[in-house]
Amino acid sequence: MRKSDKKRSSSQSGPFSRVPLKWLTAAVALAVVATTGPATADGPGPAATPEPTHQAEPGYGAEQSDEPGVEPTPERAPTSEVSWLSFPGGVFAVDSLGHTVRYRACDGDTGRVADPDMRVAAGVASGEVTVEGRSYRYRVPLVGRSQGTLAVTRRHHPPTELTGVVVTSPQPPTDPVAGAELFPLSGQLARVVADASLNPSGVTVRDLSGRYGDQQIAVNGALRPKAASVIKLWILVELLRRVDCGQVSLDDGVLVTPADVVGGTGQLQFETFPQVVTLHRLAQYLIKYSDNIAANVLITYLGGFAPVNALIDSMNQRSTILARRMLDSAAAQRGEENYTSPDDVVSLLGAVWDGEILSPASRDLMIGFMREQTLNTKIPAALPPGVPVAHKTGDLPDASHDVGYYLIPGSETAVAFLTAGPMETGDETVRRMARTVYDFLVTPTEGAYEE
């Protein structure tokens, strides 16, 4: 469902009332500060580097008024250090602190380019860079959901004017007052995280329905455990992006050989090779069965780690990296590991949902694959039977994750539940977080804090 298709009726949003200030204070006070660095690879290695402190981020709120009948006045949306402009067929990323930009679209990729003359004023980054005969003149606000512009000029050609929505992480809410109604969930999740003594945990939640003003909340959203199979979402998005560009077709076939066979999760390992497998089946199995052979074959097909990491960089997702293939224990022992964070996962899921990185057809296909997920011992197991979800799991001996979409009509939500530490207790922590979110969406009044 694209953002323009959302139903924002009063029946979805609930009563439009002012949220007590004590709820906002409690949401931040109960947030757990992340002090755990990246989960280490198997075997001895360097000590984990502590992550920056990160509290529950309720986003920008509203100024409170003591006058009867006066609704809160929304504060100005905060600026971000990094943002990216979404336009048909591509993105233009801006780092206002590092003064770098990146253009990545169907017609090419500049890589990260320094722009020492970048101007940053009034919450807008602007400038012009030239790469290989092309000039990129940009004006990109550093506030999500704003409108940005990009003019691409080639020699002896008129400029191509591109406009689009600016994406930040998190995106600011569309309605801060409605968004404040989601804040009590932060405290509930913080208590679950605090109880998980064996499993450093992080969770990020974004409203996609408009019921809570598209608000995002997080507890330890910057936690950076091993990504496990959650990294397969980025592999799929990069493949589907190329489909949208017309560079490949899902009907194309790829030769899979006996040398490609690995164990772990998946179905392809039980088939006979060599054989030609379509990109469609590889993409479907990548998610539906979390197929490790499909993941490794697609990494090779896409050109290795670099293109997937280019996708990640173009969306300014700084905690995520693809650094090894599935079940490559030798690489893991060398310290080559895949990582991500709850905030980065929801950044990807939100961009997919909003049609900012994939076409509507590719978005629907991806979510359809996630709805077919066969590994259902976490989010689905925590919810009542029949609750519609689309999700992707990740499992390692020292990591347990589940991420995806709650597809409850009128309460569609993106979620990322990530844990480090023993997988068994991590599974239970994920289930507790998943149920906490569900119960809040179904009975939000139970999210109120006690005095």
Short mmCIF file of N, CA, C and O in Angstrom, two decimals, residues 133-257:
data_model
loop_
_atom_site.label_atom_id
_atom_site.label_comp_id
_atom_site.label_asym_id
_atom_site.label_seq_id
_atom_site.Cartn_x
_atom_site.Cartn_y
_atom_site.Cartn_z
N GLY A 133 31.90 13.87 -16.28
CA GLY A 133 31.20 14.65 -17.28
C GLY A 133 29.76 14.97 -16.96
O GLY A 133 29.11 15.67 -17.75
N ARG A 134 29.26 14.50 -15.84
CA ARG A 134 27.90 14.83 -15.43
C ARG A 134 27.92 15.75 -14.23
O ARG A 134 28.71 15.57 -13.31
N SER A 135 27.04 16.72 -14.26
CA SER A 135 26.92 17.65 -13.15
C SER A 135 25.64 17.34 -12.38
O SER A 135 24.58 17.08 -12.98
N TYR A 136 25.76 17.37 -11.06
CA TYR A 136 24.61 17.11 -10.19
C TYR A 136 24.42 18.33 -9.28
O TYR A 136 25.21 18.56 -8.36
N ARG A 137 23.41 19.12 -9.57
CA ARG A 137 23.10 20.30 -8.77
C ARG A 137 21.90 19.96 -7.88
O ARG A 137 20.84 19.59 -8.37
N TYR A 138 22.09 20.07 -6.58
CA TYR A 138 21.08 19.55 -5.65
C TYR A 138 20.66 20.58 -4.62
O TYR A 138 21.41 21.48 -4.25
N ARG A 139 19.45 20.39 -4.16
CA ARG A 139 18.92 21.14 -3.02
C ARG A 139 18.08 20.13 -2.23
O ARG A 139 16.95 19.82 -2.61
N VAL A 140 18.65 19.61 -1.16
CA VAL A 140 18.03 18.52 -0.41
C VAL A 140 17.81 18.95 1.04
O VAL A 140 18.77 19.15 1.79
N PRO A 141 16.57 19.14 1.46
CA PRO A 141 16.30 19.43 2.87
C PRO A 141 16.80 18.30 3.76
O PRO A 141 16.85 17.13 3.34
N LEU A 142 17.14 18.64 4.98
CA LEU A 142 17.61 17.65 5.94
C LEU A 142 16.49 17.27 6.89
O LEU A 142 16.73 16.79 8.00
N VAL A 143 15.26 17.45 6.44
CA VAL A 143 14.07 17.07 7.19
C VAL A 143 13.28 16.08 6.34
O VAL A 143 12.95 16.36 5.18
N GLY A 144 12.99 14.92 6.90
CA GLY A 144 12.25 13.91 6.16
C GLY A 144 10.87 14.38 5.75
O GLY A 144 10.27 15.25 6.39
N ARG A 145 10.39 13.82 4.65
CA ARG A 145 9.09 14.09 4.05
C ARG A 145 9.03 15.46 3.37
O ARG A 145 7.99 15.87 2.88
N SER A 146 10.16 16.18 3.34
CA SER A 146 10.22 17.43 2.59
C SER A 146 10.38 17.11 1.10
O SER A 146 10.55 15.96 0.70
N GLN A 147 10.33 18.17 0.30
CA GLN A 147 10.53 18.02 -1.14
C GLN A 147 11.93 18.48 -1.50
O GLN A 147 12.36 19.57 -1.10
N GLY A 148 12.66 17.65 -2.24
CA GLY A 148 13.99 18.01 -2.69
C GLY A 148 14.07 18.05 -4.19
O GLY A 148 13.19 17.54 -4.89
N THR A 149 15.15 18.64 -4.69
CA THR A 149 15.33 18.74 -6.14
C THR A 149 16.76 18.36 -6.52
O THR A 149 17.70 18.57 -5.75
N LEU A 150 16.88 17.84 -7.72
CA LEU A 150 18.17 17.46 -8.27
C LEU A 150 18.15 17.70 -9.77
O LEU A 150 17.23 17.24 -10.46
N ALA A 151 19.14 18.41 -10.27
CA ALA A 151 19.27 18.64 -11.71
C ALA A 151 20.54 17.92 -12.19
O ALA A 151 21.64 18.19 -11.71
N VAL A 152 20.35 17.00 -13.13
CA VAL A 152 21.46 16.24 -13.70
C VAL A 152 21.72 16.74 -15.11
O VAL A 152 20.81 16.74 -15.95
N THR A 153 22.96 17.16 -15.36
CA THR A 153 23.29 17.75 -16.66
C THR A 153 24.48 17.01 -17.27
O THR A 153 25.51 16.80 -16.61
N ARG A 154 24.32 16.61 -18.53
CA ARG A 154 25.41 16.05 -19.31
C ARG A 154 25.84 17.07 -20.36
O ARG A 154 25.04 17.94 -20.75
N ARG A 155 27.06 16.94 -20.83
CA ARG A 155 27.54 17.87 -21.85
C ARG A 155 26.61 17.85 -23.07
O ARG A 155 26.22 16.78 -23.54
N HIS A 156 26.29 19.05 -23.53
CA HIS A 156 25.50 19.22 -24.75
C HIS A 156 24.07 18.66 -24.59
O HIS A 156 23.41 18.36 -25.59
N HIS A 157 23.60 18.52 -23.35
CA HIS A 157 22.24 18.08 -23.11
C HIS A 157 21.58 19.03 -22.11
O HIS A 157 22.25 19.53 -21.20
N PRO A 158 20.29 19.25 -22.25
CA PRO A 158 19.61 20.06 -21.24
C PRO A 158 19.53 19.30 -19.92
O PRO A 158 19.59 18.06 -19.91
N PRO A 159 19.45 19.99 -18.80
CA PRO A 159 19.40 19.30 -17.51
C PRO A 159 18.13 18.49 -17.34
O PRO A 159 17.07 18.85 -17.86
N THR A 160 18.28 17.37 -16.66
CA THR A 160 17.12 16.57 -16.25
C THR A 160 16.75 16.97 -14.84
O THR A 160 17.56 16.84 -13.92
N GLU A 161 15.55 17.50 -14.66
CA GLU A 161 15.11 17.98 -13.36
C GLU A 161 14.38 16.84 -12.63
O GLU A 161 13.40 16.30 -13.13
N LEU A 162 14.88 16.50 -11.46
CA LEU A 162 14.28 15.43 -10.65
C LEU A 162 13.81 16.01 -9.32
O LEU A 162 14.51 16.81 -8.70
N THR A 163 12.64 15.61 -8.91
CA THR A 163 12.12 16.02 -7.61
C THR A 163 11.62 14.78 -6.89
O THR A 163 11.28 13.77 -7.51
N GLY A 164 11.60 14.85 -5.58
CA GLY A 164 11.11 13.71 -4.83
C GLY A 164 11.06 13.97 -3.35
O GLY A 164 11.41 15.06 -2.87
N VAL A 165 10.68 12.94 -2.63
CA VAL A 165 10.54 13.01 -1.17
C VAL A 165 11.89 12.78 -0.52
O VAL A 165 12.65 11.91 -0.94
N VAL A 166 12.17 13.56 0.51
CA VAL A 166 13.40 13.38 1.28
C VAL A 166 13.15 12.35 2.38
O VAL A 166 12.12 12.38 3.06
N VAL A 167 14.09 11.43 2.53
CA VAL A 167 13.98 10.35 3.51
C VAL A 167 15.08 10.51 4.55
O VAL A 167 16.25 10.68 4.20
N THR A 168 14.70 10.45 5.81
CA THR A 168 15.66 10.44 6.91
C THR A 168 15.36 9.23 7.78
O THR A 168 14.36 8.55 7.59
N SER A 169 16.24 8.97 8.72
CA SER A 169 16.00 7.87 9.66
C SER A 169 16.14 8.41 11.08
O SER A 169 17.25 8.75 11.52
N PRO A 170 15.00 8.54 11.80
CA PRO A 170 13.66 8.18 11.36
C PRO A 170 13.03 9.29 10.54
O PRO A 170 13.46 10.45 10.61
N GLN A 171 12.00 8.93 9.79
CA GLN A 171 11.17 9.93 9.17
C GLN A 171 10.35 10.63 10.25
O GLN A 171 9.87 9.98 11.18
N PRO A 172 10.18 11.94 10.18
CA PRO A 172 9.32 12.60 11.16
C PRO A 172 7.87 12.18 10.96
O PRO A 172 7.47 11.80 9.86
N PRO A 173 7.07 12.23 12.02
CA PRO A 173 5.67 11.85 11.88
C PRO A 173 4.91 12.84 11.02
O PRO A 173 5.27 14.01 10.93
N THR A 174 3.87 12.37 10.39
CA THR A 174 3.00 13.25 9.61
C THR A 174 2.05 14.01 10.52
O THR A 174 1.54 15.06 10.15
N ASP A 175 1.80 13.47 11.70
CA ASP A 175 0.91 14.11 12.67
C ASP A 175 1.51 13.89 14.06
O ASP A 175 1.31 12.83 14.66
N PRO A 176 2.26 14.87 14.58
CA PRO A 176 2.92 14.66 15.88
C PRO A 176 1.97 14.39 17.03
O PRO A 176 2.32 13.68 17.97
N VAL A 177 0.79 14.96 16.98
CA VAL A 177 -0.16 14.74 18.08
C VAL A 177 -0.64 13.30 18.08
O VAL A 177 -0.64 12.62 19.11
N ALA A 178 -1.04 12.80 16.92
CA ALA A 178 -1.42 11.40 16.83
C ALA A 178 -0.23 10.51 17.13
O ALA A 178 -0.36 9.44 17.75
N GLY A 179 0.96 10.94 16.70
CA GLY A 179 2.16 10.15 16.95
C GLY A 179 2.47 10.00 18.42
O GLY A 179 3.00 8.96 18.85
N ALA A 180 2.14 11.00 19.22
CA ALA A 180 2.42 10.93 20.66
C ALA A 180 1.64 9.81 21.32
O ALA A 180 2.05 9.32 22.38
N GLU A 181 0.57 9.37 20.70
CA GLU A 181 -0.21 8.28 21.28
C GLU A 181 0.54 6.94 21.21
O GLU A 181 0.16 5.98 21.89
N LEU A 182 1.61 6.89 20.42
CA LEU A 182 2.41 5.67 20.33
C LEU A 182 3.51 5.63 21.40
O LEU A 182 4.07 4.57 21.67
N PHE A 183 3.81 6.77 22.02
CA PHE A 183 4.93 6.83 22.95
C PHE A 183 4.85 5.82 24.10
O PHE A 183 5.88 5.29 24.52
N PRO A 184 3.67 5.56 24.69
CA PRO A 184 3.64 4.61 25.81
C PRO A 184 4.19 3.23 25.46
O PRO A 184 4.66 2.51 26.34
N LEU A 185 4.13 2.86 24.18
CA LEU A 185 4.68 1.57 23.77
C LEU A 185 6.19 1.50 24.05
O LEU A 185 6.72 0.43 24.33
N SER A 186 6.88 2.65 23.99
CA SER A 186 8.31 2.66 24.27
C SER A 186 8.60 2.12 25.66
O SER A 186 9.53 1.33 25.86
N GLY A 187 7.81 2.55 26.64
CA GLY A 187 8.04 2.10 28.01
C GLY A 187 7.79 0.62 28.18
O GLY A 187 8.53 -0.07 28.89
N GLN A 188 6.74 0.12 27.54
CA GLN A 188 6.45 -1.31 27.62
C GLN A 188 7.59 -2.13 27.02
O GLN A 188 8.01 -3.15 27.59
N LEU A 189 8.09 -1.69 25.87
CA LEU A 189 9.18 -2.43 25.23
C LEU A 189 10.47 -2.30 26.03
O LEU A 189 11.27 -3.24 26.09
N ALA A 190 10.69 -1.14 26.64
CA ALA A 190 11.89 -0.96 27.45
C ALA A 190 11.92 -1.94 28.61
O ALA A 190 12.99 -2.44 28.98
N ARG A 191 10.77 -2.25 29.17
CA ARG A 191 10.72 -3.21 30.27
C ARG A 191 11.06 -4.61 29.78
O ARG A 191 11.75 -5.38 30.47
N VAL A 192 10.60 -4.97 28.59
CA VAL A 192 10.95 -6.28 28.03
C VAL A 192 12.45 -6.36 27.78
O VAL A 192 13.11 -7.37 28.10
N VAL A 193 13.01 -5.30 27.20
CA VAL A 193 14.44 -5.27 26.93
C VAL A 193 15.23 -5.37 28.23
O VAL A 193 16.23 -6.10 28.32
N ALA A 194 14.80 -4.66 29.25
CA ALA A 194 15.51 -4.69 30.52
C ALA A 194 15.48 -6.08 31.17
O ALA A 194 16.42 -6.47 31.86
N ASP A 195 14.39 -6.81 30.94
CA ASP A 195 14.26 -8.14 31.53
C ASP A 195 15.13 -9.18 30.82
O ASP A 195 15.36 -10.26 31.36
N ALA A 196 15.58 -8.88 29.61
CA ALA A 196 16.34 -9.85 28.81
C ALA A 196 17.81 -9.78 29.21
O ALA A 196 18.66 -9.33 28.43
N SER A 197 18.13 -10.27 30.40
CA SER A 197 19.48 -10.10 30.94
C SER A 197 20.54 -10.84 30.12
O SER A 197 21.71 -10.42 30.09
N LEU A 198 20.17 -11.92 29.45
CA LEU A 198 21.14 -12.70 28.68
C LEU A 198 21.25 -12.22 27.23
O LEU A 198 22.16 -12.65 26.51
N ASN A 199 20.35 -11.35 26.84
CA ASN A 199 20.27 -10.98 25.42
C ASN A 199 20.17 -9.48 25.24
O ASN A 199 19.08 -8.91 25.35
N PRO A 200 21.30 -8.80 24.96
CA PRO A 200 21.19 -7.40 24.56
C PRO A 200 20.21 -7.29 23.39
O PRO A 200 20.35 -8.01 22.40
N SER A 201 19.22 -6.42 23.53
CA SER A 201 18.12 -6.40 22.57
C SER A 201 17.83 -4.98 22.11
O SER A 201 18.05 -4.01 22.83
N GLY A 202 17.31 -4.88 20.91
CA GLY A 202 16.88 -3.61 20.36
C GLY A 202 15.61 -3.79 19.57
O GLY A 202 15.38 -4.85 18.98
N VAL A 203 14.79 -2.76 19.55
CA VAL A 203 13.52 -2.83 18.82
C VAL A 203 13.21 -1.45 18.26
O VAL A 203 13.40 -0.43 18.92
N THR A 204 12.76 -1.43 17.02
CA THR A 204 12.27 -0.21 16.39
C THR A 204 10.92 -0.50 15.77
O THR A 204 10.72 -1.57 15.17
N VAL A 205 10.00 0.44 15.92
CA VAL A 205 8.62 0.27 15.45
C VAL A 205 8.22 1.53 14.71
O VAL A 205 8.46 2.64 15.19
N ARG A 206 7.64 1.38 13.53
CA ARG A 206 7.13 2.53 12.78
C ARG A 206 5.69 2.28 12.34
O ARG A 206 5.39 1.28 11.70
N ASP A 207 4.84 3.23 12.68
CA ASP A 207 3.46 3.19 12.19
C ASP A 207 3.45 3.48 10.69
O ASP A 207 4.06 4.44 10.22
N LEU A 208 2.76 2.64 9.94
CA LEU A 208 2.65 2.81 8.49
C LEU A 208 1.23 3.17 8.06
O LEU A 208 1.00 3.47 6.89
N SER A 209 0.30 3.12 8.99
CA SER A 209 -1.11 3.26 8.65
C SER A 209 -1.61 4.69 8.74
O SER A 209 -2.67 5.01 8.20
N GLY A 210 -0.89 5.54 9.45
CA GLY A 210 -1.38 6.88 9.74
C GLY A 210 -2.15 6.96 11.03
O GLY A 210 -2.44 8.05 11.52
N ARG A 211 -2.48 5.84 11.61
CA ARG A 211 -3.23 5.82 12.87
C ARG A 211 -2.48 6.57 13.96
O ARG A 211 -3.07 7.28 14.78
N TYR A 212 -1.16 6.40 13.99
CA TYR A 212 -0.30 7.09 14.94
C TYR A 212 0.58 8.12 14.23
O TYR A 212 1.71 8.38 14.64
N GLY A 213 0.04 8.72 13.19
CA GLY A 213 0.76 9.78 12.50
C GLY A 213 2.08 9.37 11.89
O GLY A 213 2.99 10.18 11.75
N ASP A 214 2.20 8.07 11.54
CA ASP A 214 3.44 7.55 10.95
C ASP A 214 4.63 7.74 11.89
O ASP A 214 5.77 7.90 11.44
N GLN A 215 4.37 7.69 13.18
CA GLN A 215 5.41 7.87 14.19
C GLN A 215 6.33 6.66 14.27
O GLN A 215 5.89 5.52 14.07
N GLN A 216 7.58 6.89 14.59
CA GLN A 216 8.56 5.83 14.84
C GLN A 216 9.06 5.94 16.27
O GLN A 216 9.32 7.03 16.76
N ILE A 217 9.18 4.80 16.95
CA ILE A 217 9.77 4.75 18.28
C ILE A 217 10.85 3.67 18.27
O ILE A 217 10.84 2.78 17.41
N ALA A 218 11.75 3.74 19.23
CA ALA A 218 12.82 2.75 19.32
C ALA A 218 13.30 2.63 20.74
O ALA A 218 13.29 3.59 21.50
N VAL A 219 13.73 1.43 21.09
CA VAL A 219 14.48 1.17 22.32
C VAL A 219 15.75 0.45 21.88
O VAL A 219 15.69 -0.63 21.30
N ASN A 220 16.88 1.08 22.12
CA ASN A 220 18.15 0.54 21.64
C ASN A 220 18.13 0.33 20.12
O ASN A 220 18.61 -0.68 19.61
N GLY A 221 17.60 1.31 19.41
CA GLY A 221 17.50 1.18 17.97
C GLY A 221 18.82 1.12 17.25
O GLY A 221 18.90 0.69 16.10
N ALA A 222 19.91 1.54 17.91
CA ALA A 222 21.24 1.50 17.30
C ALA A 222 22.02 0.25 17.67
O ALA A 222 23.18 0.11 17.27
N LEU A 223 21.40 -0.66 18.42
CA LEU A 223 22.08 -1.93 18.73
C LEU A 223 22.54 -2.59 17.43
O LEU A 223 21.79 -2.64 16.46
N ARG A 224 23.76 -3.12 17.41
CA ARG A 224 24.34 -3.63 16.16
C ARG A 224 24.81 -5.08 16.33
O ARG A 224 26.00 -5.36 16.40
N PRO A 225 23.88 -6.03 16.36
CA PRO A 225 24.27 -7.43 16.43
C PRO A 225 24.60 -7.97 15.04
O PRO A 225 24.43 -7.28 14.03
N LYS A 226 25.06 -9.20 14.99
CA LYS A 226 25.21 -9.88 13.70
C LYS A 226 23.85 -9.89 13.00
O LYS A 226 22.81 -10.12 13.62
N ALA A 227 23.88 -9.67 11.70
CA ALA A 227 22.62 -9.57 10.96
C ALA A 227 21.95 -10.91 10.73
O ALA A 227 20.74 -10.98 10.56
N ALA A 228 22.75 -12.00 10.71
CA ALA A 228 22.20 -13.32 10.36
C ALA A 228 21.44 -13.18 9.04
O ALA A 228 21.83 -12.41 8.16
N SER A 229 20.33 -13.90 8.89
CA SER A 229 19.64 -13.92 7.60
C SER A 229 18.80 -12.68 7.32
O SER A 229 18.23 -12.56 6.24
N VAL A 230 18.71 -11.76 8.26
CA VAL A 230 18.02 -10.50 7.99
C VAL A 230 18.71 -9.75 6.85
O VAL A 230 18.07 -9.00 6.10
N ILE A 231 20.02 -9.96 6.67
CA ILE A 231 20.74 -9.29 5.60
C ILE A 231 20.19 -9.66 4.22
O ILE A 231 20.39 -8.93 3.24
N LYS A 232 19.47 -10.78 4.14
CA LYS A 232 18.92 -11.21 2.85
C LYS A 232 17.88 -10.23 2.30
O LYS A 232 17.62 -10.21 1.10
N LEU A 233 17.29 -9.41 3.17
CA LEU A 233 16.34 -8.40 2.69
C LEU A 233 17.03 -7.41 1.75
O LEU A 233 16.46 -7.01 0.73
N TRP A 234 18.24 -6.99 2.09
CA TRP A 234 18.95 -6.05 1.22
C TRP A 234 19.36 -6.70 -0.09
O TRP A 234 19.35 -6.04 -1.14
N ILE A 235 19.71 -7.99 -0.05
CA ILE A 235 20.03 -8.69 -1.30
C ILE A 235 18.81 -8.69 -2.22
O ILE A 235 18.92 -8.43 -3.43
N LEU A 236 17.64 -8.95 -1.65
CA LEU A 236 16.42 -8.97 -2.45
C LEU A 236 16.11 -7.58 -3.01
O LEU A 236 15.75 -7.44 -4.19
N VAL A 237 16.23 -6.55 -2.19
CA VAL A 237 15.92 -5.20 -2.66
C VAL A 237 16.84 -4.80 -3.81
O VAL A 237 16.40 -4.20 -4.80
N GLU A 238 18.12 -5.12 -3.72
CA GLU A 238 19.03 -4.78 -4.81
C GLU A 238 18.66 -5.52 -6.10
O GLU A 238 18.71 -4.93 -7.19
N LEU A 239 18.26 -6.78 -5.99
CA LEU A 239 17.81 -7.51 -7.17
C LEU A 239 16.56 -6.86 -7.77
O LEU A 239 16.49 -6.63 -8.99
N LEU A 240 15.57 -6.58 -6.94
CA LEU A 240 14.32 -6.01 -7.44
C LEU A 240 14.52 -4.59 -7.97
O LEU A 240 13.82 -4.17 -8.90
N ARG A 241 15.46 -3.86 -7.42
CA ARG A 241 15.78 -2.54 -7.96
C ARG A 241 16.26 -2.66 -9.42
O ARG A 241 15.88 -1.86 -10.28
N ARG A 242 17.05 -3.68 -9.69
CA ARG A 242 17.53 -3.89 -11.06
C ARG A 242 16.39 -4.34 -11.98
O ARG A 242 16.37 -4.00 -13.16
N VAL A 243 15.46 -5.10 -11.43
CA VAL A 243 14.27 -5.45 -12.21
C VAL A 243 13.51 -4.18 -12.58
O VAL A 243 13.08 -4.00 -13.72
N ASP A 244 13.33 -3.29 -11.62
CA ASP A 244 12.62 -2.03 -11.89
C ASP A 244 13.34 -1.20 -12.94
O ASP A 244 12.69 -0.48 -13.72
N CYS A 245 14.66 -1.28 -12.97
CA CYS A 245 15.43 -0.51 -13.94
C CYS A 245 15.42 -1.16 -15.33
O CYS A 245 15.96 -0.59 -16.29
N GLY A 246 14.85 -2.36 -15.44
CA GLY A 246 14.84 -3.06 -16.71
C GLY A 246 16.15 -3.72 -17.05
O GLY A 246 16.38 -4.12 -18.20
N GLN A 247 17.04 -3.85 -16.07
CA GLN A 247 18.35 -4.43 -16.31
C GLN A 247 18.33 -5.95 -16.28
O GLN A 247 19.20 -6.59 -16.88
N VAL A 248 17.39 -6.53 -15.55
CA VAL A 248 17.26 -7.98 -15.48
C VAL A 248 15.77 -8.32 -15.45
O VAL A 248 14.92 -7.46 -15.19
N SER A 249 15.47 -9.57 -15.70
CA SER A 249 14.11 -10.08 -15.60
C SER A 249 14.10 -11.24 -14.63
O SER A 249 15.04 -12.05 -14.60
N LEU A 250 13.06 -11.34 -13.84
CA LEU A 250 12.96 -12.45 -12.90
C LEU A 250 12.78 -13.79 -13.61
O LEU A 250 12.91 -14.85 -13.00
N ASP A 251 12.52 -13.74 -14.91
CA ASP A 251 12.44 -14.98 -15.70
C ASP A 251 13.82 -15.46 -16.13
O ASP A 251 13.96 -16.58 -16.63
N ASP A 252 14.84 -14.62 -15.97
CA ASP A 252 16.20 -15.01 -16.33
C ASP A 252 16.64 -16.18 -15.45
O ASP A 252 16.25 -16.29 -14.28
N GLY A 253 17.48 -17.04 -16.02
CA GLY A 253 17.98 -18.19 -15.28
C GLY A 253 19.43 -18.04 -14.88
O GLY A 253 20.21 -17.36 -15.55
N VAL A 254 19.79 -18.69 -13.78
CA VAL A 254 21.16 -18.68 -13.27
C VAL A 254 21.59 -20.13 -13.08
O VAL A 254 20.85 -20.93 -12.49
N LEU A 255 22.78 -20.48 -13.56
CA LEU A 255 23.29 -21.83 -13.39
C LEU A 255 23.79 -22.00 -11.95
O LEU A 255 24.67 -21.28 -11.49
N VAL A 256 23.20 -22.96 -11.25
CA VAL A 256 23.63 -23.30 -9.90
C VAL A 256 24.36 -24.64 -9.97
O VAL A 256 23.84 -25.61 -10.55
N THR A 257 25.56 -24.69 -9.43
CA THR A 257 26.41 -25.88 -9.54
C THR A 257 26.56 -26.55 -8.17
O THR A 257 26.23 -25.95 -7.13
#
